[in-house]
């Protein structure tokens, strides 16, 4: 089997073992250049996978790069979607597109998304990124082939840490039971995941015995021995009556000494110095046009930036963060506040933290960092969000205070039924952290950007929902939820460093909105505003209200600055850090006293906006008061790769867009007032 011309049936290239070894080495080089140009991504697993990918795309699979949708092609699914750069260089070297194009990896508008998207790039068979789903998709594709009488194979590439997802074993059971001998699974057994060695995080071996027990043919090989890899794929194609799994023992970071078997290189990209050193070790210093490749990436970025800036609303001057000598702001990731709360208040013996493989990234690991006495209350569940959520319910039922967290798209979506039934229906005291929420997770792309989680969490009976605006407020909110609030609770926070707009003296009262007003321009942004409990503030005849939560609170504050300087409008800002229960009185008062309401959320429009709209529609006190309302948020679309602040602009979430929406509503308000005056 090999690359084939689907029109003539002729093999277009048959690679020898030596040629495959050279190709894999070259692919590793392009992979590292692309990661360096992106400034983010996954080096370790892409390097461990490359020998397997080279054989699969250049020799083992039947496909035609000139006809990516050839009906009789073999399907290749990357369930381990974070290894997308290896997928892209595989497609490039096979001839689907010029391999040099991969250097636009993870950049705004690039088809080479942080995780694969089949609608953007020919040759990609499925969109992936949430681990554990690929083998189920393979089962569906294999069944379709059987129904249609097709003889092509369906390859599914997975990682060994991914075997911790329960769905993998549901699919393994199905494929074995249905005798789907057109499935060939490949597991990259590099033995490392984000939180460390797989055997320490959550042991998955003996994989061979497990797959065999489900009726699979098992082949175990050295994933870096090209002859063994070629032979394994040939043997796998010949098996009849059962699915095949190739367990390939590999080295994470293979080929680069300082990356090999280092967990830190799981989700890290090399800088230029590290790139040069890595290419030298691979013997590719003179083989790749590195400067031209990096220039290509730089030019793509420049054009993306130009196009993005052209769409931004314009004002008399630049109000962007720290663009001027005054109104300077400090920034810090909100997740840091979550970690500080767990570190500070975790001595309570009831607190138990559950790790879900990205523990350091979301700061939940701060609970036990440097505190060995807490080790018995730190439990790693690996990549198993559903089981961990139900286990948290069991801990809570026995009087513990369990805390679990992951990217919000996993901790509030992958496990939604467990949250609904095991946690909320039972009304158990479980704290769920939705980290890296919104678009600020950036280049990882749509699969990792939670833009729908609040719909689910707000819709669950008994669930409390808190969305703090900065790291300081996150620490306060986490403390309250951990030690004072009893019941199911969800705290949502971003990944990227965001402006610090509160201080230790800023009030935080659960369920009560803060009212923020711009007082005067200052050297420091935060000092220009006064923040008090909304219930303690009298009206000041403001022109409009911006209602915001999370990282949109600083944007609302900056919008107020724009509206004041450019148009003389006074703005009342409501920080609704608690969305459930929500401060109805503050919203009704603001609507009655200002007549214009703009909601701002880093989420699909409707979570915050829907809550506010229901209050406005259901308040008898507003029945005779004209209120003009509008919303800023993500407008019914999935995310995409790009730098965090680029995406704030791309999705029209910036203060400039908030101010623009406010101006539109103010125009409606003035028009209505003129109409009434002349009636």
XYZ file of C-alpha atoms in Angstrom:
679
model
C 0.000 0.000 0.000
C 1.162 3.547 -0.656
C 0.269 6.944 -2.048
C -1.878 6.297 -5.084
C -3.327 8.164 -8.041
C -7.040 7.541 -7.568
C -7.736 8.125 -11.266
C -5.197 5.715 -12.776
C -4.776 3.397 -9.806
C -0.998 3.740 -10.062
C 1.265 4.053 -7.030
C 2.799 7.528 -7.116
C 5.581 6.905 -4.629
C 6.818 3.875 -2.710
C 9.126 4.798 0.147
C 11.950 2.546 1.310
C 12.847 2.165 4.993
C 15.775 4.591 4.609
C 13.590 7.129 2.820
C 10.983 6.884 5.566
C 13.662 7.513 8.199
C 14.842 10.600 6.317
C 11.258 11.786 5.895
C 10.500 11.407 9.609
C 13.607 13.397 10.513
C 12.621 16.169 8.089
C 9.070 16.131 9.436
C 10.390 16.605 12.963
C 12.272 19.671 11.745
C 9.272 21.285 10.063
C 7.209 20.456 13.135
C 9.624 22.300 15.419
C 9.890 25.322 13.111
C 6.087 25.586 13.014
C 5.864 25.370 16.799
C 8.559 28.011 17.199
C 6.752 30.324 14.771
C 3.489 29.799 16.648
C 5.045 30.354 20.061
C 2.836 27.634 21.514
C 1.787 24.063 20.917
C 2.794 20.523 21.760
C 6.356 19.471 21.055
C 6.726 16.247 23.048
C 3.914 14.144 21.608
C 4.355 15.346 18.050
C 7.979 14.210 18.093
C 7.149 10.809 19.604
C 4.477 10.239 16.945
C 6.497 11.214 13.883
C 7.915 7.839 12.831
C 4.446 6.325 12.978
C 2.992 9.246 11.039
C 5.673 9.049 8.349
C 4.957 5.383 7.656
C 1.197 5.843 7.791
C 1.009 8.789 5.398
C 3.809 7.817 3.033
C 3.510 4.027 2.833
C 0.810 2.287 4.882
C -2.356 4.201 3.991
C -4.130 4.292 0.632
C -4.887 7.928 -0.199
C -4.448 10.490 -2.947
C -3.285 14.010 -1.974
C -4.668 15.333 -5.288
C -8.086 13.914 -4.440
C -8.537 14.206 -0.657
C -12.178 13.037 -0.820
C -11.523 9.925 -2.920
C -14.320 7.603 -1.690
C -12.061 4.539 -1.484
C -9.282 6.213 0.493
C -8.258 4.976 3.904
C -9.455 7.265 6.697
C -6.917 8.537 9.242
C -8.383 9.984 12.436
C -6.299 11.899 14.979
C -8.148 11.389 18.239
C -5.100 12.909 19.962
C -5.916 16.269 18.409
C -3.289 18.180 20.364
C -0.714 16.453 18.133
C -2.123 18.418 15.191
C 1.285 19.765 14.056
C 2.375 16.179 13.348
C -0.809 15.688 11.334
C -0.138 18.852 9.339
C 3.464 18.034 8.461
C 2.332 14.521 7.515
C -0.211 15.917 5.087
C 2.342 18.401 3.793
C 5.067 15.871 3.130
C 2.518 13.573 1.481
C 1.672 16.375 -0.956
C -1.727 17.656 0.176
C -0.249 21.189 0.218
C 3.225 22.761 0.320
C 4.744 21.659 3.609
C 6.132 25.185 4.137
C 2.573 26.364 4.789
C 2.513 24.691 8.207
C 4.489 27.600 9.666
C 1.222 29.549 9.945
C 0.263 27.074 12.692
C -2.125 28.485 15.324
C -2.247 31.939 13.742
C -5.483 33.841 13.253
C -7.195 32.781 10.040
C -4.842 29.872 9.386
C -6.296 26.493 8.395
C -3.648 24.955 10.668
C -5.645 25.351 13.867
C -4.298 24.467 17.291
C -6.455 21.340 17.107
C -7.568 19.871 13.762
C -10.692 21.156 12.007
C -11.756 19.103 8.999
C -13.807 21.945 7.530
C -10.709 24.129 7.205
C -8.083 21.780 5.765
C -8.381 19.028 3.114
C -6.936 15.747 4.334
C -8.155 16.198 7.894
C -10.875 13.589 8.436
C -12.409 14.774 11.723
C -12.281 17.781 14.002
C -10.766 16.725 17.321
C -9.269 18.011 20.525
C -11.403 16.663 23.338
C -9.601 13.415 24.067
C -11.209 9.993 23.898
C -13.714 10.568 21.111
C -11.771 9.480 18.028
C -12.182 5.721 18.425
C -15.954 6.127 18.652
C -15.897 8.135 15.416
C -13.792 5.355 13.895
C -16.462 2.822 14.886
C -19.064 4.904 13.065
C -16.913 5.241 9.943
C -16.121 1.520 9.967
C -19.798 0.657 10.243
C -20.588 2.972 7.334
C -17.938 1.218 5.233
C -19.423 -2.175 6.104
C -22.930 -1.032 5.197
C -21.704 0.371 1.881
C -19.594 -2.667 1.038
C -16.327 -0.669 1.098
C -12.945 -2.237 1.824
C -10.950 0.768 3.029
C -9.362 0.902 6.475
C -10.050 3.386 9.275
C -6.944 4.312 11.259
C -7.335 5.990 14.658
C -4.309 7.584 16.355
C -4.425 7.948 20.141
C -2.115 8.572 23.077
C -1.600 6.280 26.049
C -2.769 8.923 28.524
C -5.914 9.192 26.418
C -6.726 5.606 27.395
C -7.844 7.065 30.745
C -11.016 8.347 29.064
C -13.888 5.919 29.600
C -15.272 6.480 26.111
C -12.189 4.794 24.630
C -13.213 1.537 26.293
C -16.826 1.839 25.230
C -15.595 2.124 21.636
C -13.108 -0.721 22.133
C -15.946 -2.920 23.378
C -18.120 -1.970 20.408
C -15.424 -2.546 17.797
C -14.600 -5.971 19.238
C -18.221 -7.014 19.617
C -19.028 -5.951 16.044
C -15.859 -7.578 14.614
C -14.844 -4.344 12.866
C -11.731 -5.630 11.147
C -11.515 -2.431 9.094
C -10.357 -0.504 12.201
C -6.641 -0.168 12.940
C -5.972 1.796 16.131
C -2.507 3.141 16.903
C -1.584 4.078 20.478
C 1.473 6.309 20.927
C 2.776 4.850 24.199
C 5.246 7.567 25.169
C 4.392 7.053 28.869
C 4.069 10.750 29.694
C 1.168 13.164 30.040
C 0.870 16.736 31.290
C 0.876 15.868 34.994
C 3.781 13.416 34.712
C 4.334 9.729 34.052
C 1.161 7.947 32.980
C 1.809 5.166 35.494
C 1.854 7.732 38.308
C -1.085 9.839 37.150
C -3.399 6.922 36.362
C -1.987 3.579 35.247
C -3.436 2.292 31.952
C -1.273 -0.792 31.429
C -1.552 -3.638 30.627
C -3.051 -2.218 27.444
C -2.333 -5.344 25.428
C -4.318 -7.540 27.799
C -7.165 -5.051 27.978
C -7.587 -4.728 24.223
C -7.227 -8.480 23.779
C -9.987 -9.004 26.345
C -12.280 -6.890 24.147
C -11.542 -9.096 21.138
C -8.797 -7.074 19.438
C -5.683 -8.296 17.689
C -2.751 -6.646 19.486
C 0.642 -5.789 18.001
C 3.315 -4.256 20.239
C 6.319 -2.598 18.592
C 9.170 -0.165 19.005
C 7.588 2.952 17.546
C 10.960 4.311 16.463
C 12.122 1.187 14.644
C 11.040 1.940 11.099
C 11.130 -1.703 9.974
C 8.916 -2.746 12.885
C 6.483 0.079 12.171
C 6.197 -0.870 8.493
C 5.754 -4.562 9.327
C 3.104 -3.782 11.947
C 0.957 -1.812 9.524
C 1.270 -4.579 6.909
C 0.285 -7.237 9.458
C -2.622 -5.110 10.661
C -4.075 -4.817 7.158
C -4.048 -8.619 6.808
C -6.023 -9.367 9.996
C -9.575 -10.563 9.394
C -12.520 -10.839 11.755
C -11.357 -8.462 14.487
C -10.061 -4.895 14.940
C -6.325 -4.327 15.385
C -4.453 -2.114 17.810
C -0.776 -1.257 17.365
C 0.792 -0.363 20.698
C 3.875 1.641 19.757
C 6.420 2.205 22.522
C 7.928 5.636 21.919
C 9.934 8.375 23.598
C 8.249 11.697 24.177
C 10.300 14.434 22.527
C 12.146 11.855 20.397
C 15.159 13.200 18.537
C 15.850 16.235 20.719
C 17.894 15.432 23.813
C 16.617 18.235 26.032
C 12.987 17.420 25.190
C 13.116 13.656 25.543
C 11.055 12.289 28.439
C 10.485 15.740 29.923
C 6.838 16.345 30.950
C 7.356 20.113 30.668
C 7.682 19.729 26.889
C 4.205 18.239 26.544
C 2.584 21.558 25.752
C 5.554 23.797 25.098
C 7.064 25.275 21.934
C 10.789 25.942 21.425
C 12.101 29.489 21.278
C 14.568 30.407 18.531
C 17.637 29.368 20.484
C 16.054 26.033 21.387
C 14.934 25.558 17.785
C 18.464 26.024 16.446
C 19.820 23.575 19.011
C 17.117 21.010 18.193
C 17.659 21.279 14.435
C 21.383 20.818 14.944
C 20.760 17.603 16.893
C 18.499 16.380 14.083
C 21.160 17.213 11.496
C 18.861 19.686 9.765
C 20.656 22.999 10.258
C 21.375 23.347 6.541
C 18.445 21.258 5.317
C 15.623 23.642 6.176
C 15.159 27.259 5.015
C 14.492 28.355 8.591
C 14.757 32.100 8.009
C 12.394 31.955 5.035
C 9.936 29.825 6.975
C 9.902 32.167 9.972
C 9.558 35.147 7.636
C 6.549 33.462 6.015
C 4.950 33.072 9.435
C 5.763 36.666 10.334
C 4.212 37.954 7.105
C 1.038 35.948 7.718
C 0.801 37.425 11.201
C 1.349 40.961 9.911
C -1.454 40.599 7.375
C -3.795 39.059 9.963
C -3.050 41.949 12.330
C -3.626 44.527 9.590
C -6.981 43.004 8.625
C -8.052 42.744 12.252
C -7.123 46.328 13.071
C -9.024 47.541 10.001
C -12.228 46.133 11.526
C -11.794 47.804 14.905
C -14.017 50.780 15.808
C -12.018 54.015 15.618
C -11.894 56.843 18.114
C -9.851 60.011 18.370
C -7.009 58.199 20.109
C -5.836 54.768 21.165
C -7.497 53.559 24.375
C -6.006 50.048 24.285
C -4.500 48.625 27.459
C -1.347 50.498 28.507
C -1.166 52.302 25.156
C -0.748 55.712 26.793
C 1.315 57.165 29.614
C -1.653 57.273 31.978
C -4.351 54.765 32.946
C -1.745 52.018 33.259
C -2.869 48.614 34.466
C -1.195 45.509 35.859
C -2.224 42.124 34.494
C -2.305 38.656 35.986
C -4.043 35.383 35.071
C -7.260 34.934 37.032
C -6.353 31.267 37.591
C -3.602 32.444 39.933
C -6.257 33.691 42.336
C -7.899 30.269 42.329
C -4.601 28.598 43.175
C -3.891 31.075 45.965
C -7.254 30.388 47.576
C -6.666 26.644 47.574
C -3.157 27.097 48.953
C -4.325 29.488 51.664
C -7.527 27.776 52.768
C -6.769 24.130 52.021
C -5.830 23.242 55.604
C -9.459 22.353 56.281
C -9.233 18.560 56.497
C -12.477 18.181 54.567
C -11.004 19.734 51.387
C -10.016 17.168 48.746
C -8.686 18.284 45.348
C -9.014 16.118 42.255
C -6.452 16.556 39.477
C -7.508 16.107 35.850
C -4.110 16.192 34.103
C -3.772 19.945 33.598
C -3.372 20.598 37.290
C -0.467 23.031 37.079
C -1.968 24.950 34.190
C -5.239 25.711 35.965
C -3.448 26.206 39.341
C -5.422 23.559 41.237
C -2.080 21.887 41.997
C -1.220 24.886 44.199
C -3.376 23.173 46.822
C -0.573 20.769 47.701
C 2.505 22.507 46.294
C 5.091 22.554 49.076
C 2.586 21.041 51.498
C 3.315 17.307 51.723
C 0.872 16.923 54.595
C -1.948 17.519 52.104
C -0.809 14.743 49.755
C -3.470 12.256 50.954
C -6.106 14.816 49.969
C -4.682 15.307 46.451
C -5.985 12.633 44.087
C -5.110 12.443 40.406
C -7.842 11.102 38.138
C -5.967 11.666 34.890
C -7.995 12.335 31.760
C -11.328 11.123 33.138
C -13.631 14.070 33.759
C -16.854 12.080 33.923
C -15.720 9.560 36.507
C -13.955 12.234 38.565
C -17.154 14.284 38.744
C -19.185 11.358 40.024
C -16.378 10.458 42.437
C -16.530 14.033 43.741
C -20.217 13.464 44.423
C -19.280 10.390 46.449
C -16.713 12.345 48.438
C -19.245 15.091 49.132
C -21.858 12.571 50.229
C -19.382 11.434 52.883
C -18.824 14.954 54.194
C -15.754 16.022 52.219
C -15.352 19.283 50.292
C -14.218 18.068 46.857
C -12.750 20.476 44.307
C -12.238 19.449 40.704
C -11.232 21.489 37.718
C -10.166 21.391 34.115
C -10.577 23.531 31.041
C -14.160 24.757 31.275
C -15.062 22.962 28.072
C -14.205 19.669 29.808
C -15.265 20.347 33.410
C -18.659 21.757 32.432
C -19.483 19.884 29.229
C -17.771 16.512 28.975
C -19.274 15.613 32.344
C -22.604 17.428 32.104
C -24.758 14.411 32.880
C -22.651 13.552 35.929
C -23.009 17.134 37.140
C -26.738 17.046 36.526
C -27.545 13.723 38.172
C -24.763 12.887 40.634
C -24.029 16.422 41.864
C -26.958 18.792 41.304
C -29.905 16.408 41.583
C -28.396 15.161 44.830
C -27.571 18.764 45.838
C -24.062 17.865 46.940
C -21.307 20.188 48.081
C -18.947 19.991 45.074
C -16.838 22.898 43.769
C -16.189 22.754 40.015
C -13.611 25.038 38.416
C -14.131 25.963 34.766
C -10.653 27.205 33.904
C -9.320 28.678 30.658
C -12.859 29.742 29.792
C -13.787 32.001 26.893
C -11.560 32.901 23.968
C -8.516 33.763 26.064
C -7.192 30.190 25.854
C -6.189 31.465 22.428
C -4.180 29.344 19.986
C -5.518 26.000 21.217
C -8.601 26.871 19.186
C -12.287 26.052 19.240
C -12.202 22.674 20.968
C -10.600 24.226 24.038
C -12.487 27.533 24.133
C -15.518 27.228 26.395
C -18.121 29.584 24.956
C -21.212 27.592 25.936
C -20.504 26.416 29.489
C -22.602 29.044 31.255
C -25.718 27.926 29.400
C -25.316 24.503 30.966
C -24.288 25.617 34.443
C -26.963 28.286 34.757
C -29.554 25.768 33.607
C -28.776 23.200 36.295
C -31.084 23.387 39.347
C -29.187 23.877 42.633
C -26.018 25.014 40.815
C -24.426 28.270 41.969
C -22.436 30.143 39.301
C -19.696 32.702 39.983
C -17.645 34.491 37.297
C -15.013 36.717 38.957
C -13.370 39.540 37.015
C -9.690 39.300 37.995
C -7.208 37.298 40.054
C -7.982 39.132 43.292
C -11.728 38.670 42.967
C -11.153 35.039 41.956
C -9.332 34.366 45.233
C -12.164 35.945 47.226
C -14.823 34.067 45.296
C -13.007 30.737 45.595
C -12.629 31.212 49.332
C -16.347 31.888 49.768
C -17.405 28.944 47.640
C -14.942 26.605 49.322
C -15.602 27.423 52.958
C -18.960 29.154 53.209
C -21.316 28.158 50.410
C -22.841 24.691 50.662
C -24.126 22.968 47.540
C -23.098 22.516 43.897
C -21.000 25.467 42.720
C -19.188 26.494 39.559
C -16.451 29.106 39.324
C -15.416 30.240 35.847
C -12.165 32.025 35.064
C -9.844 32.756 32.158
C -6.337 31.623 31.265
C -4.623 34.716 29.912
C -3.302 37.540 32.060
C -6.129 40.053 32.433
C -6.238 43.511 34.036
C -6.300 43.774 37.814
C -9.227 46.102 38.462
C -9.988 45.262 42.097
C -7.994 45.408 45.320
C -8.069 43.792 48.711
C -10.452 46.486 49.963
C -12.837 46.111 47.020
C -16.081 44.602 48.320
C -17.029 41.064 47.395
C -20.408 39.975 48.684
C -21.760 36.753 47.270
C -24.908 37.365 45.223
C -24.538 41.162 45.285
C -23.329 43.211 42.335
C -20.619 45.822 42.567
C -21.267 49.224 41.016
C -18.255 50.819 39.299
C -17.971 54.452 38.208
C -15.219 56.319 36.398
C -14.252 59.330 38.511
C -11.246 60.872 36.746
C -8.294 59.851 34.640
C -5.370 58.678 36.778
C -1.887 57.329 36.341
C -3.169 53.894 37.326
C -6.311 52.578 35.658
C -7.750 51.017 38.797
C -7.442 54.300 40.725
C -9.599 56.097 38.165
C -12.674 54.141 39.265
C -14.743 53.878 42.405
C -16.177 50.459 43.223
C -18.892 49.959 45.837
C -21.722 47.576 46.519
C -24.548 48.476 44.164
C -27.001 48.335 47.041
C -25.043 51.090 48.818
C -25.008 53.498 45.860
C -27.465 56.214 44.966
C -28.150 57.057 41.333
C -26.028 59.765 39.715
C -28.140 60.293 36.597
C -25.811 58.205 34.446
C -26.578 57.980 30.755
C -26.306 54.211 30.448
C -25.406 50.956 32.195
C -22.962 48.273 31.131
C -23.591 44.947 32.854
C -20.583 42.618 32.724
C -18.989 39.574 34.303
C -15.564 37.956 34.262
C -12.866 39.480 32.033
C -15.479 41.667 30.365
C -15.642 43.818 33.507
C -12.273 45.476 32.733
C -13.429 45.915 29.121
C -16.625 47.552 30.381
C -14.531 49.915 32.492
C -12.364 50.809 29.539
C -15.506 51.336 27.444
C -16.751 53.769 30.086
C -13.475 55.662 29.705
C -13.938 55.847 25.931
C -17.556 56.972 26.239
C -16.643 59.694 28.726
C -13.652 61.079 26.819
C -15.152 60.873 23.342
C -18.845 61.617 23.920
C -19.233 62.919 27.471
C -21.425 60.000 28.541
C -21.463 58.848 32.153
C -21.633 55.073 32.567
C -22.797 52.885 35.410
C -20.953 49.552 35.372
C -22.385 46.545 37.160
C -19.945 43.756 37.957
C -22.165 40.688 38.216
C -19.539 38.357 39.624
C -22.376 36.137 40.844
C -24.657 35.053 38.009
C -26.675 32.594 40.071
C -28.118 33.841 42.338
C -28.182 37.132 40.456
C -28.633 40.610 41.907
C -32.054 41.417 40.488
C -32.433 44.676 42.430
C -29.215 46.156 41.008
C -30.277 45.340 37.454
C -33.800 46.726 37.842
C -32.544 49.924 39.448
C -29.989 50.459 36.721
C -32.581 49.931 34.009
C -35.031 52.326 35.628
C -32.434 55.016 36.346
C -30.421 54.949 33.107
C -32.791 53.514 30.485
C -29.974 51.857 28.494
C -28.543 48.398 29.303
C -25.583 46.820 27.520
C -24.563 43.329 28.586
C -20.982 42.190 27.972
C -19.899 38.548 28.265
C -16.976 36.442 27.014
C -19.381 33.696 26.029
C -22.063 33.021 23.453
C -24.554 35.872 23.712
C -27.364 34.806 25.984
C -25.854 33.555 29.239
C -25.522 36.930 30.943
C -27.780 38.642 28.388
C -30.503 36.055 28.881
C -30.450 36.464 32.659
C -30.687 40.241 32.372
C -33.396 40.072 29.705
C -35.561 37.810 31.868
C -35.239 40.236 34.751
C -36.128 43.232 32.585
C -39.093 41.431 31.044
C -40.363 40.087 34.349
C -40.108 43.195 36.522
C -43.494 44.900 37.079
C -41.668 48.062 38.094
C -40.306 48.467 34.576
C -43.583 48.001 32.718
C -43.999 51.735 32.174
C -40.290 52.582 31.842
C -38.677 52.669 28.387
C -35.521 50.564 28.456
C -33.226 50.090 25.480
C -31.136 46.915 25.750
C -28.407 45.262 23.703
C -25.699 42.639 24.070
C -22.017 42.119 23.357
C -20.637 38.597 23.254
C -19.756 35.788 20.888
C -22.322 35.758 18.116
C -23.305 32.103 17.599
C -19.982 30.801 16.305
C -17.194 28.514 17.393
C -13.806 29.823 18.386
C -10.586 29.550 16.429
C -6.854 29.771 16.918
C -5.165 33.095 17.500
C -3.411 35.077 20.191
C -5.706 35.767 23.163
C -5.960 39.522 22.660
C -6.368 39.023 18.917
C -9.415 36.898 19.626
C -10.881 39.541 21.907
C -10.839 41.781 18.834
C -11.835 39.051 16.357
C -14.936 38.153 18.352
C -15.747 41.851 18.885
C -15.477 41.671 22.662
C -13.129 44.597 23.236
C -14.038 47.848 24.969
C -14.069 49.531 21.567
C -16.888 47.218 20.477
C -18.720 47.606 23.791
C -18.568 51.379 23.418
C -19.781 51.140 19.832
C -22.792 49.055 20.910
C -23.502 51.546 23.689
C -23.466 54.404 21.185
C -25.967 52.582 18.984
C -28.306 52.156 21.942
C -27.837 55.742 23.067
C -28.905 56.833 19.588
C -32.076 54.779 19.953
C -32.686 56.329 23.363
C -32.290 59.871 22.021
C -34.494 59.136 19.015
C -37.225 57.774 21.288
C -36.955 60.820 23.547
C -37.248 63.176 20.554
C -40.256 61.246 19.314
C -41.991 61.549 22.684
C -41.163 65.254 22.901
C -42.905 65.914 19.593
C -45.816 63.547 20.148
